[in-house]
Coordinates of C-alpha atoms (C1' of nucleotides) in Angstrom, one line a residue:
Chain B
X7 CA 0.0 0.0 0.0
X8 CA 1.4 3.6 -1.0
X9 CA 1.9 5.3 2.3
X10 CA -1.5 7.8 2.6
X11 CA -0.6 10.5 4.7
X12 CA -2.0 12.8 1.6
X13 CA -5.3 12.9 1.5
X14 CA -7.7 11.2 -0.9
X15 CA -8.4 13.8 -2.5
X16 CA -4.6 15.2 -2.7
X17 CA -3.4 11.4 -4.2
X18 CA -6.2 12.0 -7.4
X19 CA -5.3 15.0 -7.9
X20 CA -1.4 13.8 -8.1
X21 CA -2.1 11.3 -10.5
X22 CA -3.9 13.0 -12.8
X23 CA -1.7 15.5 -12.5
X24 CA 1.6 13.6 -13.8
X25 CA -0.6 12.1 -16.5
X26 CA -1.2 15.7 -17.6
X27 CA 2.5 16.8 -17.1
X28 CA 4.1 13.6 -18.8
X29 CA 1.9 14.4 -22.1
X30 CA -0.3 11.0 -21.0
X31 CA -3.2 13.4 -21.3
X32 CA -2.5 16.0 -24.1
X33 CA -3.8 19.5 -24.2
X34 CA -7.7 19.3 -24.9
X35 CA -7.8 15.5 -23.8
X36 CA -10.8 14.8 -21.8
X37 CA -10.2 13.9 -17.8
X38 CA -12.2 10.6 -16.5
X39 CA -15.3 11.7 -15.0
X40 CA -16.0 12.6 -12.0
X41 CA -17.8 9.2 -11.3
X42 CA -15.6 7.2 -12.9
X43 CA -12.8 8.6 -10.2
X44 CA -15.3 7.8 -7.6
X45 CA -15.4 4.2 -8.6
X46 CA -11.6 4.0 -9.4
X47 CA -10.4 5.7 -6.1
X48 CA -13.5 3.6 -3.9
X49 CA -14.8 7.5 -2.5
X50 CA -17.3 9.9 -3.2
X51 CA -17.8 12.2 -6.0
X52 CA -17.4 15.0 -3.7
X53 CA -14.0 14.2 -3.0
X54 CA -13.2 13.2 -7.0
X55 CA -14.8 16.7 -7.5
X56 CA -12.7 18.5 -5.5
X57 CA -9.9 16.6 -6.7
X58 CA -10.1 18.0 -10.1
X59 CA -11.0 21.4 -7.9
X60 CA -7.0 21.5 -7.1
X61 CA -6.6 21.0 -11.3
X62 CA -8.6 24.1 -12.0
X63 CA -7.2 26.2 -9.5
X64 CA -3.2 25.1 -10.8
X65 CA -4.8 26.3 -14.6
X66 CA -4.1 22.6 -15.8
X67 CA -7.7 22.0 -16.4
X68 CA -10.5 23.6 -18.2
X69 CA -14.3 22.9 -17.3
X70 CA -17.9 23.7 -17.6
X71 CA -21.4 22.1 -17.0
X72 CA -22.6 19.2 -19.2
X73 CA -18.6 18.8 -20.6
X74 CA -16.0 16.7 -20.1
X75 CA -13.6 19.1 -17.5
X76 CA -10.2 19.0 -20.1
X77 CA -6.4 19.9 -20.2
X78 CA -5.5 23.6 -20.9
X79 CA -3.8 24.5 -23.7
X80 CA -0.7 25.8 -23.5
X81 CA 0.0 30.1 -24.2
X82 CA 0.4 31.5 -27.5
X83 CA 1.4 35.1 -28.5
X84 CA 4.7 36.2 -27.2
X85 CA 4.3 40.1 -26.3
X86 CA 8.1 41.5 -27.5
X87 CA 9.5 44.8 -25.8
X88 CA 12.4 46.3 -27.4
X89 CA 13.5 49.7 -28.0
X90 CA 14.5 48.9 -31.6
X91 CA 11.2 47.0 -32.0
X92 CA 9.7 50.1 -31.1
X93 CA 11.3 52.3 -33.4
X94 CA 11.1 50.0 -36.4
X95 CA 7.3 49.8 -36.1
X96 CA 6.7 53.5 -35.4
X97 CA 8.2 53.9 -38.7
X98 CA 6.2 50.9 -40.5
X99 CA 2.9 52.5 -38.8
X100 CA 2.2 49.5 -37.1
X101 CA 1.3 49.1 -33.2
X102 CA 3.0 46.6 -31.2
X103 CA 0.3 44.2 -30.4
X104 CA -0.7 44.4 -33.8
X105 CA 2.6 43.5 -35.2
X106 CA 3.5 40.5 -32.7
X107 CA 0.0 39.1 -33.6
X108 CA 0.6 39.0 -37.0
X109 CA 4.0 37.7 -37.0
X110 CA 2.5 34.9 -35.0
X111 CA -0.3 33.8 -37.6
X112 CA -2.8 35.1 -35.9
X113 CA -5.8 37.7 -36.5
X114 CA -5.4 41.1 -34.6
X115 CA -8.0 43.3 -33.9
X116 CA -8.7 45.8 -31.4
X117 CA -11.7 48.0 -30.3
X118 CA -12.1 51.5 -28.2
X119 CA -14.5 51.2 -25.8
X120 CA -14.9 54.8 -24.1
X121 CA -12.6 57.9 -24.6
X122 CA -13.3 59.8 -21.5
X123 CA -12.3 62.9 -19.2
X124 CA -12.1 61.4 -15.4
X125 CA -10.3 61.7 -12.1
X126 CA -6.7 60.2 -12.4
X127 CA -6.3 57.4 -10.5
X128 CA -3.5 57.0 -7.9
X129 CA -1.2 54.5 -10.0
X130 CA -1.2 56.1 -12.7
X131 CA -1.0 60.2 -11.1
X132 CA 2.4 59.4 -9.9
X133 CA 3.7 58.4 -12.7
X134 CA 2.0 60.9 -14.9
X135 CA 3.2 63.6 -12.5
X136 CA -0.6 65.0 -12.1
X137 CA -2.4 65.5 -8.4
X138 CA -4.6 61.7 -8.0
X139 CA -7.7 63.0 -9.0
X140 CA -6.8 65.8 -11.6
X141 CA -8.2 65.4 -14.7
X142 CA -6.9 63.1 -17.7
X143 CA -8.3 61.2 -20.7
X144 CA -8.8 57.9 -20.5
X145 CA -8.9 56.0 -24.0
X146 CA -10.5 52.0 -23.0
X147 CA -9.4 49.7 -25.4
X148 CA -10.0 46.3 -26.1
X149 CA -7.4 44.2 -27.8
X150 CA -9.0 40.7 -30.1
X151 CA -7.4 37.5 -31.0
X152 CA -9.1 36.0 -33.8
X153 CA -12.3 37.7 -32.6
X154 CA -11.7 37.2 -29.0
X155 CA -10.8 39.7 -26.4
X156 CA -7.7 39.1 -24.9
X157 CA -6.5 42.1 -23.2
X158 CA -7.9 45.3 -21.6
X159 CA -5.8 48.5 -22.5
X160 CA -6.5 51.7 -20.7
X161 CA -3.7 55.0 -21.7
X162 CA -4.3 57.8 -19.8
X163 CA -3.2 61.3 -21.7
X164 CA -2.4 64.7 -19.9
X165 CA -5.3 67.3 -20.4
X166 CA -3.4 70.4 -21.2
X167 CA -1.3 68.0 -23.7
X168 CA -3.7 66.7 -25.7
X169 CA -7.3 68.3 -25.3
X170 CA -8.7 69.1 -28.5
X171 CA -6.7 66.5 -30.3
X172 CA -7.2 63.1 -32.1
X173 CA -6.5 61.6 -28.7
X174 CA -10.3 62.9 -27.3
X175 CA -11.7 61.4 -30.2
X176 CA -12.9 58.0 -30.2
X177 CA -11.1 56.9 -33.1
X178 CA -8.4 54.9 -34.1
X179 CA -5.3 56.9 -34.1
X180 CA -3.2 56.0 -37.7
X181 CA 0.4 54.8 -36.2
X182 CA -1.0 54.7 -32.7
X183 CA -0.9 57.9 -29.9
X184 CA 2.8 57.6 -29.9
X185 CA 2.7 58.7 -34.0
X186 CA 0.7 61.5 -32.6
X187 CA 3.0 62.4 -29.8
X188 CA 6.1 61.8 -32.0
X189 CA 4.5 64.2 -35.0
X190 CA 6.4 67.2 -35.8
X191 CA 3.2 68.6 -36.3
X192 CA 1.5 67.6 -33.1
X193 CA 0.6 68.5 -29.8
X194 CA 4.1 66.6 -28.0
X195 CA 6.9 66.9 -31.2
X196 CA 9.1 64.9 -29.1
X197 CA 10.3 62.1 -29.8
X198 CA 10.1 58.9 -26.7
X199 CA 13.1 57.6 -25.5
X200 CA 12.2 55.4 -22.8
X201 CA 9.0 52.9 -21.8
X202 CA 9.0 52.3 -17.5
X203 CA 6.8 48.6 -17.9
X204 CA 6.0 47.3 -14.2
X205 CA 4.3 44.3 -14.4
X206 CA 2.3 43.2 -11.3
X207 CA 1.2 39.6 -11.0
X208 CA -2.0 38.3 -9.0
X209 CA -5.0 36.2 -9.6
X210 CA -8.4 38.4 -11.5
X211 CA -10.5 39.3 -9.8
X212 CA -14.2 38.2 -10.8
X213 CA -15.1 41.3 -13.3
X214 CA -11.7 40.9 -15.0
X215 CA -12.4 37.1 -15.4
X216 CA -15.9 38.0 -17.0
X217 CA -14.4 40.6 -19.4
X218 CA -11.8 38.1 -20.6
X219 CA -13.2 35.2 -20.4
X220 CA -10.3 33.7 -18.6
X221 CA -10.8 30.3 -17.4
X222 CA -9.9 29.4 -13.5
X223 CA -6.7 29.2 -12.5
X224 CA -5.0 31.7 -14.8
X225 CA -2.9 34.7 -13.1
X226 CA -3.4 37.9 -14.7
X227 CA -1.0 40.6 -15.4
X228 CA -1.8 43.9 -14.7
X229 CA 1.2 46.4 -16.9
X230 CA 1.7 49.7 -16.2
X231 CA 3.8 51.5 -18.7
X232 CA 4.9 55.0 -19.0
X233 CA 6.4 56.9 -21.6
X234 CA 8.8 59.5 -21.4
X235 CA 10.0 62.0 -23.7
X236 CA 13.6 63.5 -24.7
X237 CA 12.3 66.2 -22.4
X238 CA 11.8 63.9 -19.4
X239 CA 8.3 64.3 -19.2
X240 CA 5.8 61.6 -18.8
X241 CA 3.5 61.7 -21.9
X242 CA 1.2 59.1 -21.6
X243 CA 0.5 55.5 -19.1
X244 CA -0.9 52.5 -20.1
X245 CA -2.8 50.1 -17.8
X246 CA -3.3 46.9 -19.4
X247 CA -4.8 43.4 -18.1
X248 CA -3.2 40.4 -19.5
X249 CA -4.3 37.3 -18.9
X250 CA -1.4 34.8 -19.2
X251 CA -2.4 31.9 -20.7
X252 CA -2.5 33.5 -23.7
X253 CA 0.9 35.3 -23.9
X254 CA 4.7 35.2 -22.6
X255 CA 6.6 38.4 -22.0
X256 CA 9.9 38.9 -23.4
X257 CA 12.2 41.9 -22.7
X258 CA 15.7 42.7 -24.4
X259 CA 17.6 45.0 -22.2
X260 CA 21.0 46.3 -23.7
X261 CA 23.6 47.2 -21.4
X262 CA 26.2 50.1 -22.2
Chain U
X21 CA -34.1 41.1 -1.5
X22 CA -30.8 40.6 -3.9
X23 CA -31.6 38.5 -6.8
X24 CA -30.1 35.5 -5.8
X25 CA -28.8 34.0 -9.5
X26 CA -25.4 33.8 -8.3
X27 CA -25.0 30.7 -6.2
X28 CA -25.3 31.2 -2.4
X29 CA -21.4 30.6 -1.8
X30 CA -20.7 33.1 -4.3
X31 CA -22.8 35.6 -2.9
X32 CA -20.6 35.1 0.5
X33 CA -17.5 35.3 -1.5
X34 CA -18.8 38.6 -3.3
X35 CA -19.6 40.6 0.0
X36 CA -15.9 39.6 1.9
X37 CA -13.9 39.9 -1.3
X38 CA -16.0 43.4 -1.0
X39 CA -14.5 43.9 2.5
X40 CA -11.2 43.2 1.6
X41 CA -10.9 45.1 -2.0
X42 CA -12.1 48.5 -0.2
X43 CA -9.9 47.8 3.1
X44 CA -12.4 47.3 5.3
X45 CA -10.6 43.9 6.3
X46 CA -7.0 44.7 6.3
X47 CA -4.2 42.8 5.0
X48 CA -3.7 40.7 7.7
X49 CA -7.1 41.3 9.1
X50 CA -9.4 38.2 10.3
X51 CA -11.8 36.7 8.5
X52 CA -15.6 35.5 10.1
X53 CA -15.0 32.3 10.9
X54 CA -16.8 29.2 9.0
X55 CA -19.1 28.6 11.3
X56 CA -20.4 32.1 11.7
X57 CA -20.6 32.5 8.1
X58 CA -22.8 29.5 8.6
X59 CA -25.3 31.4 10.6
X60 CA -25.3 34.5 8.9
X61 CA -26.3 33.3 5.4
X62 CA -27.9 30.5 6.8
X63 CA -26.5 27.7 5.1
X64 CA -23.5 24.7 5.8
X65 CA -19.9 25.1 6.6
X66 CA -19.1 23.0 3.3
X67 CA -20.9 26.1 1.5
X68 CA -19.4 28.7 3.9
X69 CA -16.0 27.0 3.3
X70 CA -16.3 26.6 -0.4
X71 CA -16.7 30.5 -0.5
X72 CA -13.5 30.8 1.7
X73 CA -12.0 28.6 -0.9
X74 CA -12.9 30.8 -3.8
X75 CA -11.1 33.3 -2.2
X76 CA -7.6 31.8 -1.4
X77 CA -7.6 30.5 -4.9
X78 CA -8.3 34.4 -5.8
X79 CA -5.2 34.9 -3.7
X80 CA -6.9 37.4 -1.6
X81 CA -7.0 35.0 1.7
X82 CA -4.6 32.4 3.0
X83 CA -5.5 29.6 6.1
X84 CA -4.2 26.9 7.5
X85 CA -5.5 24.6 10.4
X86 CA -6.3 25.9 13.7
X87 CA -5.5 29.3 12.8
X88 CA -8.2 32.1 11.5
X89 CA -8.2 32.5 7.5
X90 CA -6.7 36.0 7.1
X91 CA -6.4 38.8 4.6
X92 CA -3.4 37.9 2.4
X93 CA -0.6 40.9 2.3
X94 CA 0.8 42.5 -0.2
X95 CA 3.6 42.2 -2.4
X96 CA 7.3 43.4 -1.1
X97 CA 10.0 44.0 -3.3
X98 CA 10.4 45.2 -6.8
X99 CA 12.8 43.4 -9.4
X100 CA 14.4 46.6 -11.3
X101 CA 15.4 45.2 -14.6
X102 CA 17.6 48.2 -17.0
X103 CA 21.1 48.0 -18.7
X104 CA 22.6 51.0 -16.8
X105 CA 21.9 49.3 -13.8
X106 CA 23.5 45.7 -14.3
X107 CA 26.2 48.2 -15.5
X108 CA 26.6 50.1 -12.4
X109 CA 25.8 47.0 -10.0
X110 CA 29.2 45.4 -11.7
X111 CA 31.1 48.0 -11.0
X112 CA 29.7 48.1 -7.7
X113 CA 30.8 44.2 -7.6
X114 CA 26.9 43.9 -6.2
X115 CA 24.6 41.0 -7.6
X116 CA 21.0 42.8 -9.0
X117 CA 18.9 40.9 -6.5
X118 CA 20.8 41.8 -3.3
X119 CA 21.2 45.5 -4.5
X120 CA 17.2 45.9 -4.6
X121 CA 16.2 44.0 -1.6
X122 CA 18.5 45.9 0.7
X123 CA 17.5 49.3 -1.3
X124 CA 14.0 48.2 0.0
X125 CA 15.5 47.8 3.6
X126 CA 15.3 44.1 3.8
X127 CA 18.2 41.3 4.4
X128 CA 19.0 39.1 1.1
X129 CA 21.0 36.9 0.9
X130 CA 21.7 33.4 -0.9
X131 CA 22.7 29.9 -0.5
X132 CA 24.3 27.9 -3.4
X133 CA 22.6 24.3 -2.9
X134 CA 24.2 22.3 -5.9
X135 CA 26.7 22.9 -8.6
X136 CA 26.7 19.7 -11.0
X137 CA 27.2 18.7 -14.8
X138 CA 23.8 18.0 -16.2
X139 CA 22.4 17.4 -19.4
X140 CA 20.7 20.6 -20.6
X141 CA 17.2 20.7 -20.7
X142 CA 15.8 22.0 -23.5
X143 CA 14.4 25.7 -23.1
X144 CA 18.0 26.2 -21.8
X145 CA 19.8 24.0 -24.7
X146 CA 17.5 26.9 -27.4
X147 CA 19.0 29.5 -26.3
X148 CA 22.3 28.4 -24.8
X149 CA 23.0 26.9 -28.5
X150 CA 24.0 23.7 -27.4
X151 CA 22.5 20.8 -28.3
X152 CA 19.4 19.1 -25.8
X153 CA 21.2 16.7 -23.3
X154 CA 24.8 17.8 -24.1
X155 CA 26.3 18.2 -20.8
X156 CA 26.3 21.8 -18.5
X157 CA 27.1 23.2 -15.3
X158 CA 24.3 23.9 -13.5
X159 CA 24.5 25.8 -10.5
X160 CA 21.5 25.8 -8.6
X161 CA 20.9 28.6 -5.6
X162 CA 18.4 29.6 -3.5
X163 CA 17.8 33.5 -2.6
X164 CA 16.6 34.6 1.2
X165 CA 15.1 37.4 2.3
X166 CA 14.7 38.5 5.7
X167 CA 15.9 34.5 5.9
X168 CA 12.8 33.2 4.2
X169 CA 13.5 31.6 0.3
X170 CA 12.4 33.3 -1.9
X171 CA 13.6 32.9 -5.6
X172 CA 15.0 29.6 -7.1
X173 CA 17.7 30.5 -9.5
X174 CA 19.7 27.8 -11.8
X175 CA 22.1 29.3 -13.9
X176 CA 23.2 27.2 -16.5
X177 CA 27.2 27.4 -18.6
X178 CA 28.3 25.8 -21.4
X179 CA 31.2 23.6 -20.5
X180 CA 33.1 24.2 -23.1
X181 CA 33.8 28.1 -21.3
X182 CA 33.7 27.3 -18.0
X183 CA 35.0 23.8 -16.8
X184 CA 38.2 24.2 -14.3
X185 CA 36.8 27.6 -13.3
X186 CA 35.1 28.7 -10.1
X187 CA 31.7 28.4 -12.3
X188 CA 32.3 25.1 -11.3
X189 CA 33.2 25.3 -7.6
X190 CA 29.9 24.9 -5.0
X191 CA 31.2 28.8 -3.7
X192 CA 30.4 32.3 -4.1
X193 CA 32.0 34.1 -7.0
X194 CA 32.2 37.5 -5.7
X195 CA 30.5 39.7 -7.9
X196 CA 28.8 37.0 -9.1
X197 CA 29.4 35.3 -12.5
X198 CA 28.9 38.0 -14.8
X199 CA 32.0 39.7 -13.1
X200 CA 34.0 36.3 -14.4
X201 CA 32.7 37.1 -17.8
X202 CA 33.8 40.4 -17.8
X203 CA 37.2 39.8 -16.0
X204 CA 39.6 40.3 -18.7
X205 CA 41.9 37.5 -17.1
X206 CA 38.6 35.1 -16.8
X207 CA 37.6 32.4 -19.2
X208 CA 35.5 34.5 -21.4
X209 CA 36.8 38.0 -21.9
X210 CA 34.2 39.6 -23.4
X211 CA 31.6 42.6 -21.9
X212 CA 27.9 41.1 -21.7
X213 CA 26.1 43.2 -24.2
X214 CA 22.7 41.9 -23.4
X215 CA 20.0 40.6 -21.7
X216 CA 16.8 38.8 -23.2
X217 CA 14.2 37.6 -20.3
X218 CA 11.3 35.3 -20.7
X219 CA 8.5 35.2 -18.6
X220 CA 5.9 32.9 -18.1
X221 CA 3.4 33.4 -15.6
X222 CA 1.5 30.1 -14.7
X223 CA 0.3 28.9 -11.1
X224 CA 3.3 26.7 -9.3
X225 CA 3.4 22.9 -9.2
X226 CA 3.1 21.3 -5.5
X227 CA 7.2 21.1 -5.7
X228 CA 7.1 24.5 -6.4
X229 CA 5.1 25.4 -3.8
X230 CA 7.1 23.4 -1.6
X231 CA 10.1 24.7 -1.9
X232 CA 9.4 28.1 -1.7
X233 CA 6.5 28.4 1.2
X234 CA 3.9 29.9 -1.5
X235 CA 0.1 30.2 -0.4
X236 CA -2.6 28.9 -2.1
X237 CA -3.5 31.1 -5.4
X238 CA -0.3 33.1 -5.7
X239 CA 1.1 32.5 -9.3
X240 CA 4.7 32.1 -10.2
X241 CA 7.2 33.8 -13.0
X242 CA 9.2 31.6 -14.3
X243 CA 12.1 34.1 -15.9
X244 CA 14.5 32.6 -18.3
X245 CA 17.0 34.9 -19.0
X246 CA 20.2 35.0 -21.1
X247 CA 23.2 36.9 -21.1
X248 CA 24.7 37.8 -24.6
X249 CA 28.5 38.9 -25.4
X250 CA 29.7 41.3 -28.1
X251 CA 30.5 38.7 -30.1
X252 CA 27.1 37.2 -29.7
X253 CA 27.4 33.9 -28.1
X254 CA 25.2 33.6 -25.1
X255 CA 27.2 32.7 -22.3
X256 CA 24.8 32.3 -19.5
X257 CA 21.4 31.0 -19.2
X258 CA 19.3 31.7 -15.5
X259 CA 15.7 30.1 -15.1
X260 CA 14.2 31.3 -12.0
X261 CA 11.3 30.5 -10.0
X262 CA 9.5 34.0 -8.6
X263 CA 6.7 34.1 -6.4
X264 CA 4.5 36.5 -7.5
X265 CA 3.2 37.9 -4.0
X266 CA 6.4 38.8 -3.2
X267 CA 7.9 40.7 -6.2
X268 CA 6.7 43.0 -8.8
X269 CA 8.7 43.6 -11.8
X270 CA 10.4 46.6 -13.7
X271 CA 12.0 47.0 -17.1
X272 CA 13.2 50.6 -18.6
X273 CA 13.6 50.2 -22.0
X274 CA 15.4 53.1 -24.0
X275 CA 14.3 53.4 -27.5
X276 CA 16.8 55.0 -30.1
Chain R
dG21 C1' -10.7 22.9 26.4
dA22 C1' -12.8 25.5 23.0
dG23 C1' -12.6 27.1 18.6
dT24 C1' -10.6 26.9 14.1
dG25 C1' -10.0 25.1 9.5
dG26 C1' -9.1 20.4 6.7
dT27 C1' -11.4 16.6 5.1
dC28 C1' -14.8 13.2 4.3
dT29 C1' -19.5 10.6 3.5
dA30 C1' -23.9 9.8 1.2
dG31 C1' -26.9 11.4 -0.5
dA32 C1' -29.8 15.2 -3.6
dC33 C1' -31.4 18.5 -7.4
dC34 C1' -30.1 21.2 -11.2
dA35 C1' -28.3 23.1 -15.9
dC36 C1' -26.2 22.0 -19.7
dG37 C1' -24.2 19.4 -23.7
dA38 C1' -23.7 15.5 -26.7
dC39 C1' -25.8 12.0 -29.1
Chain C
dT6 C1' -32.3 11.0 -23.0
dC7 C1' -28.4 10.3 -20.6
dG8 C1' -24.0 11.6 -18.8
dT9 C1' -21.6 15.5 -17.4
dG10 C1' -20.1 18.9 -14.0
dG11 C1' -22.2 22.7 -10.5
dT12 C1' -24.0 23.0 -6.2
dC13 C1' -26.1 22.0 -1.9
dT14 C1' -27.4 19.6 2.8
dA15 C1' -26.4 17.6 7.3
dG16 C1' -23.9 15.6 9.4
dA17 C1' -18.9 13.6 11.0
dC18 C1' -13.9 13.0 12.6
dC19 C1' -9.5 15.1 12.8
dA20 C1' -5.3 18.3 13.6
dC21 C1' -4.1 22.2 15.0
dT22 C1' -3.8 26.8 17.7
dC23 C1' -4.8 29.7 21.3
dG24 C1' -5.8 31.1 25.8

DNA sequence: GAGTGGTCTAGACCACGAC
DNA sequence: TCGTGGTCTAGACCACTCG
């Protein structure tokens, strides 16, 4: 007899757990049920139930009512930060996401939500270099992978910047805000010569998991990025949600 | 009365997740016990207890036996990632980690728990450019802080560079090994000209959790990084193991 | 010792999906 | 229609912590 100082419940979960992690049962592949575990293991469903409970919450398995609870599949769409990346696809016109996408097979798309004057919240005022609560615009985006959302992008823009332009419009931007804010013409004329990312890691909370459809047991990341100009000023901060099952982070940092 | 669509240990999950996300129950704070969960909402412990659950799988609430479940706290130290900094930290003879933890007024430190010749795995044999299995020294350390682990790091060398030299000795190289790199007497010679980091963010595996002391629903970064040369070998591989609730991360990226 | 969470049993009803 | 998972009840025993 194995020695059972796990629980029952613990000892399922282990074994279908190597079966997913040795390849035994690939991506998609359908888990025994729940009452066939109850039968195999000699307990009750509850306990097979809660067994594949511990699956869910690890993100190794996917379920809903009336299916077959399955393995996950594994993350797609690597999200590249450079700053030659950056450069090269200001100059092709293209936004990041867009680009990455793409290079990846897959369909792009993303949506504006709301543009909007509103109180700036605390995160993003100190990096902005406004008083929490001052006014900013708020673009809300919403970025698609073959017609799915998969991430929530909001930038925040300085009032006395950009009132009045293209940013308080709720319209696609050609070449993205950072076009604009790079344009010789524009409201910045500056170029940006440095992105601050901060990634903060946690579980989503129950709204975020509704907007992204993000199946139990994936972490979200929540980036904050700033922009800075030649000048030093901050011109603009992204917040965006990220669920990571769908994408991997990569950063190349240079060193003088 | 609410409109009760949302199951009834949802509903108990909703209103303390409400208590904790507007600070009303502090990090650290008590939560109502099971039981008196039980007689508020008039239901069972199980259901009481599976709304509890739903919250430590959120990450918001960790428990163990005997003790209260309590309001989880907050992350701690920030992992600063930019060229000019690795720059200055070598000529500081610092490692990155140690500089940031004590610049955030906490103790690091590390212990070096195996150095051995292994056959590289593969995510390391990619970008190490060595072939999958061919042998490498791996040296495996743990980093503290305030005594408690914290980060698994393995670095992985290409044998070729680095047998007969103190990559291979289970001891501290001071300044760590990219000051061997550097050191125009060491085995390598060249200036490292550049980092590329992977992250994956995915919930930890029970040896993960293990090892490092992480509480249910806190995800984990696993950061593969490597270190490039002027002449463009890459001469250093690390794959860590981060615990999200502990660390948030930074890049600066300069754009040209 | 009293109170806490960890785990289990043995049922039940329901919503949903596949056939 | 039948099998699936989603959820619940009403108990129970245990290990642990705290005062």
């Amino acid at each position: 007899m194995p020695h059972d100082k796990r629980p029952p419940y613990q000892r399922i979960a282990d074994e279908l757990r190597s079966s997913i992690l040795t390849g035994e049962l690939a991506p998609g592949a359908k888990l025994p049920s729940e009452n066939s575990l109850k039968v195999r293991y000699g307990t009750t469903r509850t306990t097979a139930a809660k067994a594949v409970a511990v699956l869910k919450a690890e993100g190794l398995v996917v379920s809903s009512q009336g299916k077959s609870a399955t393995v996950r599949p594994r993350p797609t769409v690597q999200l590249l930060t450079t700053g030659p990346n950056f450069r090269r696809r200001r100059a092709e016109g293209v936004s990041n996401f867009n680009a990455e996408v793409e290079a990846q097979g897959l369909k792009p798309d993303q949506r504006i939500l709301k543009v909007e004057t509103v109180p700036c919240p605390p995160e993003v005022a100190d990096r902005l270099g406004v008083g929490e609560g001052d006014p900013v615009i708020a673009r809300r985006r919403v970025f698609l992978l073959d017609g799915e959302p998969t991430q929530l992008v909001d930038g925040y823009y300085p009032v006395d910047l950009f009132q009045g332009t293209a940013v308080e419009r709720i319209r696609r931007i050609p070449g993205g805000v950072s076009a604009l804010i790079e344009d010789p013409e524009g409201p910045v004329r500056e170029r940006i010569v440095q992105f601050v990312e901060d990634l903060e890691i946690r579980m989503p909370l129950p709204v975020e998991t509704e907007a992204l459809g993000i199946p139990q047991g994936v972490p979200l990341a929540r980036v904050l990025r700033m922009a800075r100009t030649r000048s030093g000023r901050v011109v603009e901060v992204l917040d965006s949600r990220v669920p990571c099952d769908r994408h991997v982070f990569r950063y190349v940092i240079d060193t003088p």
